[in-house]
PDB file of C-alpha atoms in Angstrom:
ATOM      1  CA  ALA A   1      60.057  49.638  43.181  1.00 75.00           C
ATOM      2  CA  ASP A   2      56.565  50.602  41.941  1.00 86.00           C
ATOM      3  CA  ASP A   3      55.001  47.731  43.901  1.00 89.00           C
ATOM      4  CA  LEU A   4      56.760  48.838  47.077  1.00 91.00           C
ATOM      5  CA  GLU A   5      55.566  52.427  46.644  1.00 90.00           C
ATOM      6  CA  ARG A   6      52.014  51.220  46.000  1.00 88.00           C
ATOM      7  CA  HIS A   7      52.163  49.010  49.104  1.00 89.00           C
ATOM      8  CA  ARG A   8      53.305  51.950  51.239  1.00 91.00           C
ATOM      9  CA  ALA A   9      50.586  54.214  49.811  1.00 87.00           C
ATOM     10  CA  ASP A  10      47.955  51.525  50.482  1.00 87.00           C
ATOM     11  CA  ARG A  11      49.099  51.235  54.108  1.00 90.00           C
ATOM     12  CA  VAL A  12      48.694  54.996  54.575  1.00 89.00           C
ATOM     13  CA  THR A  13      45.247  54.982  52.952  1.00 86.00           C
ATOM     14  CA  ASN A  14      44.030  51.921  54.853  1.00 89.00           C
ATOM     15  CA  GLY A  15      45.181  53.493  58.125  1.00 89.00           C
ATOM     16  CA  LYS A  16      42.916  56.531  57.757  1.00 90.00           C
ATOM     17  CA  SER A  17      40.110  56.778  60.279  1.00 91.00           C
ATOM     18  CA  THR A  18      36.357  56.952  59.794  1.00 92.00           C
ATOM     19  CA  ARG A  19      33.307  56.298  61.982  1.00 94.00           C
ATOM     20  CA  THR A  20      30.934  53.376  61.730  1.00 95.00           C
ATOM     21  CA  VAL A  21      27.495  53.092  63.294  1.00 95.00           C
ATOM     22  CA  ARG A  22      27.456  50.251  65.813  1.00 93.00           C
ATOM     23  CA  ALA A  23      24.585  47.809  65.354  1.00 89.00           C
ATOM     24  CA  GLY A  24      22.176  47.695  68.247  1.00 91.00           C
ATOM     25  CA  ASP A  25      22.715  51.039  69.956  1.00 95.00           C
ATOM     26  CA  GLY A  26      23.629  53.231  66.949  1.00 93.00           C
ATOM     27  CA  ASP A  27      26.666  54.727  68.652  1.00 96.00           C
ATOM     28  CA  LEU A  28      29.566  55.818  66.478  1.00 96.00           C
ATOM     29  CA  GLU A  29      32.874  54.032  66.830  1.00 96.00           C
ATOM     30  CA  PRO A  30      36.193  54.731  65.127  1.00 96.00           C
ATOM     31  CA  CYS A  31      37.328  52.352  62.414  1.00 94.00           C
ATOM     32  CA  GLU A  32      40.285  52.345  60.035  1.00 94.00           C
ATOM     33  CA  TRP A  33      39.454  52.243  56.337  1.00 91.00           C
ATOM     34  CA  GLY A  34      41.292  48.954  55.942  1.00 91.00           C
ATOM     35  CA  GLN A  35      39.033  47.324  58.554  1.00 93.00           C
ATOM     36  CA  LEU A  36      35.723  48.198  56.868  1.00 92.00           C
ATOM     37  CA  VAL A  37      33.591  45.323  55.635  1.00 92.00           C
ATOM     38  CA  ALA A  38      30.621  45.237  53.290  1.00 91.00           C
ATOM     39  CA  GLY A  39      27.367  46.195  54.972  1.00 90.00           C
ATOM     40  CA  GLN A  40      28.805  48.509  57.610  1.00 92.00           C
ATOM     41  CA  VAL A  41      27.167  51.904  57.980  1.00 93.00           C
ATOM     42  CA  VAL A  42      29.723  54.723  57.746  1.00 93.00           C
ATOM     43  CA  ARG A  43      29.114  58.313  58.797  1.00 92.00           C
ATOM     44  CA  VAL A  44      30.760  60.789  56.436  1.00 90.00           C
ATOM     45  CA  LEU A  45      30.880  64.474  57.315  1.00 89.00           C
ATOM     46  CA  LYS A  46      31.197  67.491  55.023  1.00 87.00           C
ATOM     47  CA  GLY A  47      34.639  67.710  53.447  1.00 86.00           C
ATOM     48  CA  GLU A  48      35.709  64.180  54.363  1.00 88.00           C
ATOM     49  CA  MET A  49      37.051  61.677  51.883  1.00 85.00           C
ATOM     50  CA  VAL A  50      34.883  58.614  51.348  1.00 83.00           C
ATOM     51  CA  PRO A  51      36.673  55.423  52.357  1.00 73.00           C
ATOM     52  CA  ALA A  52      34.958  53.025  49.942  1.00 75.00           C
ATOM     53  CA  ASP A  53      32.168  52.611  47.446  1.00 81.00           C
ATOM     54  CA  ILE A  54      29.103  53.698  49.370  1.00 84.00           C
ATOM     55  CA  LEU A  55      25.351  53.910  49.111  1.00 86.00           C
ATOM     56  CA  ILE A  56      23.976  57.227  50.368  1.00 87.00           C
ATOM     57  CA  VAL A  57      21.280  56.396  52.898  1.00 88.00           C
ATOM     58  CA  ASP A  58      20.561  59.886  54.202  1.00 89.00           C
ATOM     59  CA  THR A  59      21.912  63.423  54.206  1.00 90.00           C
ATOM     60  CA  SER A  60      21.670  66.348  56.588  1.00 89.00           C
ATOM     61  CA  THR A  61      19.846  68.487  54.031  1.00 89.00           C
ATOM     62  CA  GLU A  62      16.076  68.775  54.063  1.00 89.00           C
ATOM     63  CA  ASN A  63      15.783  67.701  50.415  1.00 90.00           C
ATOM     64  CA  GLY A  64      18.251  64.793  50.717  1.00 88.00           C
ATOM     65  CA  ILE A  65      20.843  66.211  48.322  1.00 90.00           C
ATOM     66  CA  CYS A  66      24.595  65.925  48.718  1.00 88.00           C
ATOM     67  CA  TYR A  67      27.434  67.042  46.486  1.00 87.00           C
ATOM     68  CA  ILE A  68      30.312  64.706  45.682  1.00 87.00           C
ATOM     69  CA  GLU A  69      33.678  65.649  44.261  1.00 85.00           C
ATOM     70  CA  THR A  70      35.306  62.778  42.342  1.00 81.00           C
ATOM     71  CA  SER A  71      38.578  64.347  41.198  1.00 78.00           C
ATOM     72  CA  GLY A  72      40.578  61.605  42.895  1.00 74.00           C
ATOM     73  CA  ILE A  73      38.770  59.004  40.792  1.00 76.00           C
ATOM     74  CA  ASP A  74      38.068  60.541  37.408  1.00 81.00           C
ATOM     75  CA  GLY A  75      39.907  63.869  37.451  1.00 79.00           C
ATOM     76  CA  GLU A  76      36.700  65.891  37.159  1.00 80.00           C
ATOM     77  CA  THR A  77      36.599  68.801  39.592  1.00 81.00           C
ATOM     78  CA  ASN A  78      32.939  69.729  39.229  1.00 84.00           C
ATOM     79  CA  LEU A  79      30.614  68.594  41.991  1.00 86.00           C
ATOM     80  CA  LYS A  80      28.137  65.832  41.234  1.00 86.00           C
ATOM     81  CA  ILE A  81      24.695  65.953  42.816  1.00 87.00           C
ATOM     82  CA  ARG A  82      23.440  62.805  44.528  1.00 85.00           C
ATOM     83  CA  THR A  83      20.234  62.223  46.452  1.00 84.00           C
ATOM     84  CA  ARG A  84      19.255  59.675  49.029  1.00 77.00           C
TER      85      ARG A  84
END
């Protein structure tokens, strides 16, 4: 029963949509989380959940700072500062 629930939850999570940067022309194209592969560039906007482990390449702030909330991973609700 637990395995079935986990499988259903994984299907929901993997079906969520994000945007990847297409190689060559840099256009954004939709992609489901479950279809992401290592090395793809993902555009994450303010307030969006992050679909995978990521490396922050750039931010929209002048000083390159972004704030990450990790409560879904470690239960901590305080924002963590990351820079590019």
